[in-house]
PDB file of C-alpha atoms in Angstrom:
ATOM      1  CA  MET A 444      26.064 -58.552-115.005  1.00 53.00           C
ATOM      2  CA  HIS A 445      28.674 -60.445-113.055  1.00 55.00           C
ATOM      3  CA  TYR A 446      28.705 -60.639-109.062  1.00 52.00           C
ATOM      4  CA  ARG A 447      31.819 -58.479-109.125  1.00 56.00           C
ATOM      5  CA  ASP A 448      29.923 -55.784-111.103  1.00 61.00           C
ATOM      6  CA  ILE A 449      26.909 -55.872-108.902  1.00 58.00           C
ATOM      7  CA  ALA A 450      29.260 -55.718-105.681  1.00 49.00           C
ATOM      8  CA  LEU A 451      30.975 -52.582-107.065  1.00 51.00           C
ATOM      9  CA  ALA A 452      27.572 -50.951-108.056  1.00 59.00           C
ATOM     10  CA  THR A 453      26.328 -51.690-104.553  1.00 56.00           C
ATOM     11  CA  LEU A 454      29.563 -50.099-102.954  1.00 51.00           C
ATOM     12  CA  ALA A 455      29.378 -47.145-105.439  1.00 58.00           C
ATOM     13  CA  SER A 456      25.736 -46.387-104.377  1.00 63.00           C
ATOM     14  CA  TYR A 457      26.499 -46.804-100.593  1.00 54.00           C
ATOM     15  CA  ALA A 458      29.491 -44.414-100.912  1.00 56.00           C
ATOM     16  CA  ALA A 459      27.202 -41.994-102.739  1.00 61.00           C
ATOM     17  CA  ALA A 460      24.530 -42.238 -99.962  1.00 58.00           C
ATOM     18  CA  CYS A 461      27.160 -41.728 -97.188  1.00 53.00           C
ATOM     19  CA  ALA A 462      28.692 -38.788 -98.965  1.00 59.00           C
ATOM     20  CA  SER A 463      25.213 -37.104 -99.148  1.00 60.00           C
ATOM     21  CA  ALA A 464      24.050 -37.990 -95.712  1.00 56.00           C
ATOM     22  CA  PRO A 465      24.242 -35.223 -93.234  1.00 63.00           C
ATOM     23  CA  ALA A 466      27.133 -35.093 -90.887  1.00 60.00           C
ATOM     24  CA  PRO A 467      26.481 -36.582 -87.578  1.00 59.00           C
ATOM     25  CA  ALA A 468      25.530 -34.086 -84.692  1.00 60.00           C
ATOM     26  CA  PRO A 469      28.487 -33.405 -82.466  1.00 61.00           C
ATOM     27  CA  GLU A 470      28.504 -35.186 -79.096  1.00 62.00           C
ATOM     28  CA  ALA A 471      27.575 -33.199 -76.111  1.00 54.00           C
ATOM     29  CA  PRO A 472      30.340 -32.421 -73.950  1.00 59.00           C
ATOM     30  CA  VAL A 473      30.709 -34.802 -71.043  1.00 58.00           C
ATOM     31  CA  ALA A 474      30.494 -33.029 -67.640  1.00 60.00           C
ATOM     32  CA  ALA A 475      33.281 -33.321 -65.352  1.00 68.00           C
ATOM     33  CA  PRO A 476      32.541 -35.812 -62.578  1.00 75.00           C
ATOM     34  CA  PRO A 477      31.725 -34.095 -59.099  1.00 75.00           C
ATOM     35  CA  SER A 478      34.435 -33.583 -56.682  1.00 79.00           C
ATOM     36  CA  PRO A 479      34.408 -35.566 -53.503  1.00 80.00           C
ATOM     37  CA  GLN A 480      33.421 -32.340 -51.739  1.00 82.00           C
ATOM     38  CA  GLU A 481      30.453 -31.822 -53.978  1.00 84.00           C
ATOM     39  CA  GLU A 482      29.313 -35.484 -53.434  1.00 84.00           C
ATOM     40  CA  LEU A 483      29.619 -34.976 -49.779  1.00 85.00           C
ATOM     41  CA  ARG A 484      27.650 -31.632 -49.869  1.00 84.00           C
ATOM     42  CA  SER A 485      24.922 -33.557 -51.725  1.00 85.00           C
ATOM     43  CA  ALA A 486      24.853 -36.440 -49.302  1.00 86.00           C
ATOM     44  CA  VAL A 487      24.587 -33.916 -46.380  1.00 86.00           C
ATOM     45  CA  THR A 488      21.747 -32.061 -48.054  1.00 87.00           C
ATOM     46  CA  VAL A 489      19.769 -35.241 -48.586  1.00 87.00           C
ATOM     47  CA  LEU A 490      20.327 -36.271 -44.887  1.00 89.00           C
ATOM     48  CA  PHE A 491      19.341 -32.883 -43.522  1.00 87.00           C
ATOM     49  CA  GLU A 492      16.015 -33.062 -45.402  1.00 89.00           C
ATOM     50  CA  VAL A 493      15.148 -36.641 -44.604  1.00 90.00           C
ATOM     51  CA  PHE A 494      16.638 -36.836 -41.100  1.00 91.00           C
ATOM     52  CA  PRO A 495      13.452 -35.973 -39.122  1.00 92.00           C
ATOM     53  CA  HIS A 496      11.593 -38.637 -41.172  1.00 91.00           C
ATOM     54  CA  LEU A 497      14.088 -41.262 -40.486  1.00 91.00           C
ATOM     55  CA  ASP A 498      14.697 -40.426 -36.842  1.00 92.00           C
ATOM     56  CA  CYS A 499      11.284 -41.873 -35.604  1.00 86.00           C
ATOM     57  CA  GLU A 500      12.901 -42.636 -32.111  1.00 89.00           C
ATOM     58  CA  LEU A 501      13.645 -38.906 -31.813  1.00 92.00           C
ATOM     59  CA  ASP A 502      17.185 -39.700 -30.363  1.00 94.00           C
ATOM     60  CA  ARG A 503      18.815 -37.319 -32.826  1.00 94.00           C
ATOM     61  CA  VAL A 504      20.634 -40.356 -34.465  1.00 94.00           C
ATOM     62  CA  VAL A 505      19.935 -42.246 -37.728  1.00 93.00           C
ATOM     63  CA  ASP A 506      21.488 -45.544 -38.547  1.00 91.00           C
ATOM     64  CA  VAL A 507      21.097 -47.911 -41.640  1.00 87.00           C
ATOM     65  CA  GLY A 508      18.373 -49.934 -39.714  1.00 90.00           C
ATOM     66  CA  GLU A 509      16.351 -46.831 -39.580  1.00 91.00           C
ATOM     67  CA  VAL A 510      16.872 -46.133 -43.380  1.00 91.00           C
ATOM     68  CA  ASP A 511      15.628 -49.773 -44.083  1.00 91.00           C
ATOM     69  CA  GLU A 512      12.690 -49.525 -41.767  1.00 91.00           C
ATOM     70  CA  HIS A 513      11.542 -46.019 -42.839  1.00 91.00           C
ATOM     71  CA  ASN A 514      12.702 -45.705 -46.526  1.00 90.00           C
ATOM     72  CA  SER A 515       9.304 -46.543 -48.038  1.00 91.00           C
ATOM     73  CA  GLN A 516       7.465 -43.836 -46.136  1.00 92.00           C
ATOM     74  CA  VAL A 517      10.114 -41.208 -46.844  1.00 91.00           C
ATOM     75  CA  PHE A 518      10.142 -42.232 -50.492  1.00 93.00           C
ATOM     76  CA  ARG A 519       6.334 -41.769 -50.805  1.00 93.00           C
ATOM     77  CA  ARG A 520       6.679 -38.316 -49.221  1.00 92.00           C
ATOM     78  CA  TYR A 521       8.543 -37.256 -52.328  1.00 91.00           C
ATOM     79  CA  ASP A 522       6.806 -39.413 -55.074  1.00 94.00           C
ATOM     80  CA  SER A 523       4.197 -36.783 -55.655  1.00 93.00           C
ATOM     81  CA  ASP A 524       2.670 -38.488 -58.512  1.00 94.00           C
ATOM     82  CA  HIS A 525       2.577 -41.871 -56.907  1.00 93.00           C
ATOM     83  CA  SER A 526       4.494 -43.536 -59.833  1.00 94.00           C
ATOM     84  CA  ILE A 527       6.711 -45.507 -57.444  1.00 92.00           C
ATOM     85  CA  ASN A 528       9.674 -43.706 -59.003  1.00 94.00           C
ATOM     86  CA  LEU A 529      11.164 -40.465 -58.259  1.00 94.00           C
ATOM     87  CA  SER A 530      11.583 -38.082 -61.312  1.00 94.00           C
ATOM     88  CA  ARG A 531      14.318 -35.534 -61.426  1.00 91.00           C
ATOM     89  CA  ASN A 532      11.612 -32.915 -60.402  1.00 91.00           C
ATOM     90  CA  GLU A 533      10.422 -34.908 -57.518  1.00 92.00           C
ATOM     91  CA  TYR A 534      14.027 -35.482 -56.217  1.00 91.00           C
ATOM     92  CA  GLU A 535      14.740 -31.762 -56.626  1.00 89.00           C
ATOM     93  CA  ARG A 536      12.271 -31.189 -53.723  1.00 86.00           C
ATOM     94  CA  ILE A 537      14.762 -32.990 -51.362  1.00 85.00           C
ATOM     95  CA  HIS A 538      17.540 -30.462 -52.419  1.00 77.00           C
ATOM     96  CA  LEU A 539      15.525 -27.177 -51.906  1.00 72.00           C
ATOM     97  CA  GLN A 540      18.084 -25.970 -49.303  1.00 71.00           C
ATOM     98  CA  GLU A 541      21.036 -26.629 -51.574  1.00 75.00           C
ATOM     99  CA  PRO A 542      19.696 -26.852 -55.243  1.00 75.00           C
ATOM    100  CA  ALA A 543      23.192 -26.836 -56.866  1.00 76.00           C
ATOM    101  CA  THR A 544      23.592 -30.482 -55.356  1.00 78.00           C
ATOM    102  CA  SER A 545      20.467 -31.749 -56.874  1.00 82.00           C
ATOM    103  CA  ASP A 546      22.055 -32.995 -60.140  1.00 87.00           C
ATOM    104  CA  ILE A 547      24.836 -34.644 -58.384  1.00 85.00           C
ATOM    105  CA  GLY A 548      22.494 -36.457 -55.950  1.00 87.00           C
ATOM    106  CA  PHE A 549      20.165 -37.512 -58.746  1.00 89.00           C
ATOM    107  CA  THR A 550      22.978 -38.995 -60.839  1.00 89.00           C
ATOM    108  CA  ALA A 551      24.349 -40.806 -57.769  1.00 89.00           C
ATOM    109  CA  ALA A 552      20.981 -42.171 -56.790  1.00 90.00           C
ATOM    110  CA  ASP A 553      19.907 -43.143 -60.288  1.00 91.00           C
ATOM    111  CA  ARG A 554      22.352 -46.157 -60.603  1.00 90.00           C
ATOM    112  CA  ASP A 555      20.898 -47.575 -63.764  1.00 92.00           C
ATOM    113  CA  GLY A 556      20.812 -44.191 -65.555  1.00 92.00           C
ATOM    114  CA  ASP A 557      16.993 -44.531 -66.637  1.00 94.00           C
ATOM    115  CA  GLY A 558      16.103 -41.091 -65.436  1.00 93.00           C
ATOM    116  CA  LEU A 559      14.014 -42.428 -62.375  1.00 94.00           C
ATOM    117  CA  ILE A 560      14.991 -43.370 -58.974  1.00 94.00           C
ATOM    118  CA  THR A 561      13.363 -46.541 -57.476  1.00 95.00           C
ATOM    119  CA  VAL A 562      12.616 -47.292 -53.981  1.00 95.00           C
ATOM    120  CA  ILE A 563      15.701 -49.539 -53.955  1.00 94.00           C
ATOM    121  CA  GLU A 564      17.909 -46.870 -55.512  1.00 94.00           C
ATOM    122  CA  PHE A 565      16.646 -44.367 -53.000  1.00 93.00           C
ATOM    123  CA  ARG A 566      17.317 -46.801 -50.092  1.00 93.00           C
ATOM    124  CA  ASN A 567      20.962 -47.341 -51.420  1.00 92.00           C
ATOM    125  CA  HIS A 568      21.405 -43.516 -52.011  1.00 92.00           C
ATOM    126  CA  LEU A 569      20.475 -42.958 -48.277  1.00 92.00           C
ATOM    127  CA  SER A 570      22.587 -45.608 -46.919  1.00 92.00           C
ATOM    128  CA  SER A 571      25.500 -44.352 -49.111  1.00 91.00           C
ATOM    129  CA  ALA A 572      24.843 -40.835 -47.918  1.00 90.00           C
ATOM    130  CA  LEU A 573      24.995 -42.124 -44.253  1.00 91.00           C
ATOM    131  CA  GLN A 574      28.291 -43.792 -44.827  1.00 91.00           C
ATOM    132  CA  ALA A 575      29.674 -40.630 -46.414  1.00 88.00           C
ATOM    133  CA  VAL A 576      28.777 -38.521 -43.372  1.00 89.00           C
ATOM    134  CA  ASP A 577      29.606 -41.030 -40.801  1.00 90.00           C
ATOM    135  CA  ALA A 578      32.859 -39.475 -39.594  1.00 81.00           C
ATOM    136  CA  ASP A 579      33.461 -41.854 -36.650  1.00 86.00           C
ATOM    137  CA  ASN A 580      32.354 -44.897 -38.685  1.00 89.00           C
ATOM    138  CA  ASP A 581      30.138 -46.155 -35.937  1.00 90.00           C
ATOM    139  CA  GLY A 582      27.565 -47.119 -38.357  1.00 89.00           C
ATOM    140  CA  GLU A 583      25.090 -44.251 -37.215  1.00 92.00           C
ATOM    141  CA  VAL A 584      25.089 -40.519 -37.911  1.00 93.00           C
ATOM    142  CA  SER A 585      24.039 -38.085 -35.110  1.00 93.00           C
ATOM    143  CA  LEU A 586      22.457 -34.748 -35.877  1.00 92.00           C
ATOM    144  CA  ASN A 587      25.567 -33.149 -34.251  1.00 92.00           C
ATOM    145  CA  GLU A 588      27.942 -35.186 -36.559  1.00 91.00           C
ATOM    146  CA  LEU A 589      25.743 -34.059 -39.607  1.00 91.00           C
ATOM    147  CA  GLU A 590      25.929 -30.312 -38.583  1.00 91.00           C
ATOM    148  CA  GLY A 591      29.730 -30.707 -37.979  1.00 91.00           C
ATOM    149  CA  VAL A 592      30.238 -31.994 -41.463  1.00 89.00           C
ATOM    150  CA  TRP A 593      28.139 -29.272 -42.929  1.00 88.00           C
ATOM    151  CA  ARG A 594      30.163 -26.576 -41.033  1.00 90.00           C
ATOM    152  CA  ARG A 595      33.287 -28.162 -42.233  1.00 89.00           C
ATOM    153  CA  LEU A 596      32.033 -27.861 -45.870  1.00 86.00           C
ATOM    154  CA  GLN A 597      30.890 -24.321 -45.392  1.00 83.00           C
ATOM    155  CA  ASP A 598      34.361 -23.445 -43.947  1.00 84.00           C
ATOM    156  CA  ALA A 599      36.109 -25.068 -46.956  1.00 81.00           C
ATOM    157  CA  SER A 600      33.720 -23.238 -49.367  1.00 73.00           C
ATOM    158  CA  LEU A 601      34.703 -19.962 -47.756  1.00 65.00           C
ATOM    159  CA  ASP A 602      38.310 -20.676 -47.806  1.00 62.00           C
ATOM    160  CA  THR A 603      38.150 -21.551 -51.487  1.00 59.00           C
ATOM    161  CA  ARG A 604      36.458 -18.329 -52.208  1.00 56.00           C
ATOM    162  CA  ASP A 605      38.911 -16.316 -50.084  1.00 56.00           C
ATOM    163  CA  GLN A 606      41.764 -17.826 -52.191  1.00 59.00           C
ATOM    164  CA  SER A 607      40.242 -16.729 -55.488  1.00 55.00           C
TER     165      SER A 607
END
């Protein structure tokens, strides 16, 4: 048998194997990215939950320095299995008041997409949430500022429903 015959026989058997192989499973539909309003709602939800744990000075204001200082303690509060990572279920506890935003927040926090949130990812997530809510860009978020953003989101949500 010549090399050409061997190559043709190999190609023929490969083609036959491919033809009899099951069709690949259809790809899961890709979810649409969250709207800026959904991302902001998720950020506000996270901050409302963790605000009392970050505001150790009890001045009703949280800044990035307080996130840096208290992040590990806040993280441990939700890391119920002490794995040094937050699973999706553990993260959902942060979103009890607004469960619809949990997936958006988890995806935003899990920067490497491994299905777990590390302490560093959580810190970055909280810092990003502060920046998103910091309406006057002074580097800190007061409880009044946070409540104002929440009211605007609620009003916008009601306006959207009224237009439907």
